[in-house]
């Protein structure tokens, strides 16, 4: 059987934050291969390195040593300009606190990002498909947490990223809303052929993942992949 295409490969990735007096070993010797199209969950207690690892994959932070390949491209070797272009065009980000612009409507929040890239989805159509057809002209303050996160999902997907990174996407939502938001992320990612990495400390989210990567103290302690 042909090997599935690899979305992400990490070769001995380490991250040390030099705090002057102390050095924080946020990641140590991380090795990982993520097949394209998977829904991957990074699970671990607070401080285990989940965000650091995701930010390194997304080009928001850099590894101290090791290499990061995304769709075969060595992200650790990119120039600053290429890294900016990579973050802008190739990766969609979803955050715990939604990070919407408060003075823009739902549609304008999504359109703002669509305008940054050469090829984008239609903002209105995407908002329809995350169930917000009737709320496009609402400001974030006029939307519930779950609705705001749906706007953020549409915003992340409008640039047609092949990689979707979600850091604690349900960390600010109640249980029922969390399940709905995860279902939206999953179905939207499938529809758009995107690989998803979702970071969480919530065990109940792991059932959603095709692949579950457990971290502890900056090291991967287990990788489980469900057979399909
Ligand atoms: P998690 O997302 O699993 O909670 P993080 O990746 O945020 O973990 O943090 C891993 C470790 O790295 C923690 O000890 C944290 O304090 C440290 N750390 C994270 N970011 C920084 C930073 N910018 N400067 C210094 N230390 C950091
Ligand atoms: Mg974190």
Short mmCIF file of C-alpha atoms and ligand atoms in Angstrom, two decimals:
data_model
loop_
_atom_site.label_atom_id
_atom_site.label_comp_id
_atom_site.label_asym_id
_atom_site.label_seq_id
_atom_site.Cartn_x
_atom_site.Cartn_y
_atom_site.Cartn_z
CA UNK A 1 0.00 0.00 0.00
CA UNK A 2 1.24 3.48 -0.83
CA UNK A 3 2.30 5.57 2.11
CA UNK A 4 -0.17 8.38 2.73
CA UNK A 5 1.16 11.80 1.95
CA UNK A 6 2.91 13.36 4.91
CA UNK A 7 1.55 16.72 6.05
CA UNK A 8 4.05 17.33 8.83
CA UNK A 9 7.32 15.74 9.84
CA UNK A 10 9.33 16.71 12.88
CA UNK A 11 12.97 15.60 13.10
CA UNK A 12 14.49 15.88 16.60
CA UNK A 13 12.84 19.17 17.37
CA UNK A 14 13.94 20.87 20.56
CA UNK A 15 13.07 24.25 21.96
CA UNK A 16 14.94 26.00 24.72
CA UNK A 17 13.74 29.37 26.00
CA UNK A 18 16.76 31.20 27.33
CA UNK A 19 15.52 33.20 30.28
CA UNK A 20 18.95 34.47 31.24
CA UNK A 21 19.36 32.82 34.62
CA UNK A 22 17.47 29.68 33.66
CA UNK A 23 16.91 27.80 30.46
CA UNK A 24 13.42 26.36 29.92
CA UNK A 25 13.47 23.12 27.94
CA UNK A 26 10.02 23.46 26.38
CA UNK A 27 10.56 20.63 23.85
CA UNK A 28 13.16 17.87 23.76
CA UNK A 29 13.90 15.61 20.79
CA UNK A 30 10.42 15.54 19.29
CA UNK A 31 9.98 13.09 16.39
CA UNK A 32 6.62 12.89 14.66
CA UNK A 33 5.03 12.18 11.30
CA UNK A 34 1.49 13.37 10.57
CA UNK A 35 -0.33 11.96 7.52
CA UNK A 36 -2.18 14.47 5.34
CA UNK A 37 -5.88 14.74 6.09
CA UNK A 38 -5.71 13.48 9.67
CA UNK A 39 -7.38 15.13 12.63
CA UNK A 40 -4.57 15.11 15.17
CA UNK A 41 -4.91 15.90 18.85
CA UNK A 42 -1.95 17.08 20.94
CA UNK A 43 -2.85 16.18 24.50
CA UNK A 44 -0.96 16.97 27.68
CA UNK A 45 -1.05 18.91 30.92
CA UNK A 46 -0.45 22.63 31.06
CA UNK A 47 3.20 23.42 30.40
CA UNK A 48 3.91 20.18 28.52
CA UNK A 49 4.89 22.02 25.34
CA UNK A 50 1.73 21.71 23.23
CA UNK A 51 1.49 25.36 22.24
CA UNK A 52 5.21 25.62 21.61
CA UNK A 53 5.10 22.61 19.31
CA UNK A 54 2.09 23.91 17.43
CA UNK A 55 3.58 27.38 17.08
CA UNK A 56 6.79 25.91 15.67
CA UNK A 57 4.79 23.94 13.09
CA UNK A 58 2.82 27.08 12.20
CA UNK A 59 5.88 29.31 11.89
CA UNK A 60 4.90 31.50 14.86
CA UNK A 61 7.96 30.34 16.79
CA UNK A 62 11.23 28.70 15.77
CA UNK A 63 12.88 25.48 16.89
CA UNK A 64 16.20 25.74 18.72
CA UNK A 65 17.42 22.57 16.99
CA UNK A 66 15.88 20.06 14.60
CA UNK A 67 13.87 20.33 11.42
CA UNK A 68 10.20 20.85 10.62
CA UNK A 69 8.83 19.79 7.26
CA UNK A 70 5.34 20.81 6.17
CA UNK A 71 4.17 19.20 2.95
CA UNK A 72 7.80 18.38 2.22
CA UNK A 73 9.05 21.93 2.68
CA UNK A 74 11.63 22.65 5.37
CA UNK A 75 9.96 25.39 7.37
CA UNK A 76 13.03 25.79 9.59
CA UNK A 77 15.05 26.90 6.55
CA UNK A 78 12.70 29.63 5.32
CA UNK A 79 13.76 33.28 5.13
CA UNK A 80 11.72 35.80 7.15
CA UNK A 81 9.78 36.80 4.02
CA UNK A 82 9.03 33.22 3.05
CA UNK A 83 8.00 32.48 6.62
CA UNK A 84 5.55 35.38 6.55
CA UNK A 85 4.12 34.09 3.29
CA UNK A 86 3.91 30.56 4.76
CA UNK A 87 1.94 31.76 7.81
CA UNK A 88 -0.26 33.93 5.66
CA UNK A 89 -1.12 31.45 2.93
CA UNK A 90 -0.52 27.90 4.08
CA UNK A 91 -1.72 27.77 7.66
CA UNK A 92 -5.09 28.56 9.26
CA UNK A 93 -5.08 29.43 12.97
CA UNK A 94 -7.87 29.07 15.53
CA UNK A 95 -7.29 30.31 19.07
CA UNK A 96 -8.92 29.80 22.45
CA UNK A 97 -10.15 33.38 22.74
CA UNK A 98 -11.32 33.62 19.11
CA UNK A 99 -9.31 36.84 18.53
CA UNK A 100 -11.92 38.50 16.33
CA UNK A 101 -11.71 42.21 15.55
CA UNK A 102 -14.43 43.71 17.77
CA UNK A 103 -15.21 46.60 15.40
CA UNK A 104 -15.75 44.39 12.35
CA UNK A 105 -18.81 42.26 11.61
CA UNK A 106 -18.58 38.49 11.25
CA UNK A 107 -18.41 38.85 7.48
CA UNK A 108 -15.80 41.63 7.65
CA UNK A 109 -13.64 39.58 10.03
CA UNK A 110 -13.54 36.76 7.49
CA UNK A 111 -13.18 39.06 4.48
CA UNK A 112 -10.20 40.81 6.09
CA UNK A 113 -8.23 37.57 5.90
CA UNK A 114 -9.60 36.62 2.47
CA UNK A 115 -8.14 39.89 1.16
CA UNK A 116 -4.64 38.89 2.30
CA UNK A 117 -4.26 35.94 -0.03
CA UNK A 118 -4.33 35.35 -3.78
CA UNK A 119 -6.95 32.66 -3.78
CA UNK A 120 -9.70 32.63 -1.20
CA UNK A 121 -13.10 31.12 -0.53
CA UNK A 122 -16.19 33.29 -0.54
CA UNK A 123 -16.57 34.72 2.99
CA UNK A 124 -20.36 34.66 2.91
CA UNK A 125 -20.55 31.09 1.65
CA UNK A 126 -18.17 29.91 4.37
CA UNK A 127 -20.16 31.67 7.08
CA UNK A 128 -23.27 29.95 5.70
CA UNK A 129 -21.60 26.58 5.89
CA UNK A 130 -20.57 27.03 9.54
CA UNK A 131 -24.20 27.85 10.29
CA UNK A 132 -23.94 31.63 10.59
CA UNK A 133 -25.88 32.70 7.52
CA UNK A 134 -28.15 34.90 9.58
CA UNK A 135 -25.42 36.43 11.71
CA UNK A 136 -23.03 37.75 9.07
CA UNK A 137 -23.66 41.37 9.89
CA UNK A 138 -23.39 40.91 13.65
CA UNK A 139 -20.43 42.20 15.62
CA UNK A 140 -18.54 39.73 17.83
CA UNK A 141 -20.14 41.22 20.96
CA UNK A 142 -23.54 40.27 19.52
CA UNK A 143 -22.54 36.61 19.16
CA UNK A 144 -22.24 33.77 21.70
CA UNK A 145 -18.86 32.14 22.35
CA UNK A 146 -19.69 29.21 20.10
CA UNK A 147 -20.81 31.53 17.33
CA UNK A 148 -17.65 33.61 17.66
CA UNK A 149 -15.55 30.47 17.37
CA UNK A 150 -17.47 29.53 14.21
CA UNK A 151 -16.56 32.90 12.74
CA UNK A 152 -12.94 32.15 13.66
CA UNK A 153 -13.20 28.75 11.94
CA UNK A 154 -14.54 30.41 8.79
CA UNK A 155 -11.76 32.98 9.02
CA UNK A 156 -9.11 30.26 9.31
CA UNK A 157 -10.52 28.37 6.32
CA UNK A 158 -11.15 31.29 4.00
CA UNK A 159 -7.57 31.17 2.73
CA UNK A 160 -7.91 27.49 1.86
CA UNK A 161 -5.07 26.34 4.13
CA UNK A 162 -3.89 22.77 3.89
CA UNK A 163 -3.01 22.88 7.56
CA UNK A 164 -5.36 24.05 10.29
CA UNK A 165 -3.92 24.68 13.75
CA UNK A 166 -6.29 25.06 16.69
CA UNK A 167 -4.89 25.87 20.14
CA UNK A 168 -7.44 24.96 22.84
CA UNK A 169 -10.28 25.83 20.43
CA UNK A 170 -12.91 24.77 22.96
CA UNK A 171 -11.08 25.97 26.07
CA UNK A 172 -13.50 28.84 26.54
CA UNK A 173 -16.72 26.99 25.66
CA UNK A 174 -19.17 24.82 27.59
CA UNK A 175 -19.32 21.09 26.96
CA UNK A 176 -22.21 21.06 24.49
CA UNK A 177 -20.87 24.00 22.49
CA UNK A 178 -17.40 22.42 22.49
CA UNK A 179 -18.77 19.32 20.83
CA UNK A 180 -20.56 21.37 18.20
CA UNK A 181 -17.49 23.49 17.47
CA UNK A 182 -15.29 20.40 17.14
CA UNK A 183 -17.79 18.81 14.78
CA UNK A 184 -17.73 21.97 12.65
CA UNK A 185 -13.92 22.00 12.59
CA UNK A 186 -13.84 18.36 11.61
CA UNK A 187 -16.42 18.50 8.83
CA UNK A 188 -15.06 21.75 7.42
CA UNK A 189 -11.53 20.33 7.42
CA UNK A 190 -12.73 17.21 5.59
CA UNK A 191 -14.58 19.28 3.03
CA UNK A 192 -11.47 21.39 2.46
CA UNK A 193 -8.98 18.48 2.55
CA UNK A 194 -7.10 20.12 5.40
CA UNK A 195 -5.00 18.43 8.06
CA UNK A 196 -6.01 19.55 11.56
CA UNK A 197 -3.86 19.75 14.66
CA UNK A 198 -5.91 20.57 17.74
CA UNK A 199 -4.20 21.22 21.04
CA UNK A 200 -6.04 20.45 24.24
CA UNK A 201 -5.73 19.32 27.83
CA UNK A 202 -9.25 17.87 27.61
CA UNK A 203 -9.29 14.06 27.40
CA UNK A 204 -12.83 14.03 26.00
CA UNK A 205 -11.64 15.64 22.77
CA UNK A 206 -9.30 12.76 22.00
CA UNK A 207 -12.15 10.57 20.74
CA UNK A 208 -12.39 12.99 17.79
CA UNK A 209 -8.83 12.40 16.70
CA UNK A 210 -7.53 9.95 14.12
CA UNK A 211 -4.23 10.44 15.84
CA UNK A 212 -3.54 11.29 19.47
CA UNK A 213 -0.12 12.56 20.48
CA UNK A 214 0.52 12.74 24.22
CA UNK A 215 3.08 15.15 25.56
CA UNK A 216 4.66 15.42 28.97
CA UNK A 217 7.43 17.79 30.01
CA UNK A 218 8.30 18.63 26.42
CA UNK A 219 8.54 15.05 25.21
CA UNK A 220 6.18 12.86 23.22
CA UNK A 221 5.20 9.98 25.48
CA UNK A 222 2.84 8.17 23.10
CA UNK A 223 1.36 8.33 19.61
CA UNK A 224 -1.86 6.43 18.88
CA UNK A 225 -3.32 6.22 15.42
CA UNK A 226 -6.75 4.72 14.79
CA UNK A 227 -6.83 2.38 11.82
CA UNK A 228 -9.09 3.41 9.00
P1 LIG B 1 1.31 24.07 26.97
O1 LIG B 1 0.75 24.70 25.75
O2 LIG B 1 1.33 22.58 26.92
O3 LIG B 1 0.64 24.55 28.21
P2 LIG B 1 3.66 25.66 26.42
O4 LIG B 1 4.16 25.18 25.11
O5 LIG B 1 2.92 26.92 26.47
O6 LIG B 1 2.85 24.47 27.11
O7 LIG B 1 4.91 25.81 27.42
C1 LIG B 1 5.92 24.81 27.57
C2 LIG B 1 6.99 25.34 28.52
O8 LIG B 1 7.69 26.41 27.90
C3 LIG B 1 6.43 25.90 29.81
O9 LIG B 1 7.35 25.60 30.84
C4 LIG B 1 6.37 27.38 29.55
O10 LIG B 1 6.47 28.12 30.73
C5 LIG B 1 7.56 27.59 28.65
N1 LIG B 1 7.38 28.71 27.71
C6 LIG B 1 6.44 28.78 26.73
N2 LIG B 1 6.57 29.92 26.02
C7 LIG B 1 7.61 30.58 26.57
C8 LIG B 1 8.26 31.84 26.28
N3 LIG B 1 7.86 32.61 25.26
N4 LIG B 1 9.32 32.18 27.05
C9 LIG B 1 9.73 31.40 28.05
N5 LIG B 1 9.19 30.20 28.38
C10 LIG B 1 8.14 29.81 27.65
MG1 LIG B 2 -0.85 26.00 25.53
#
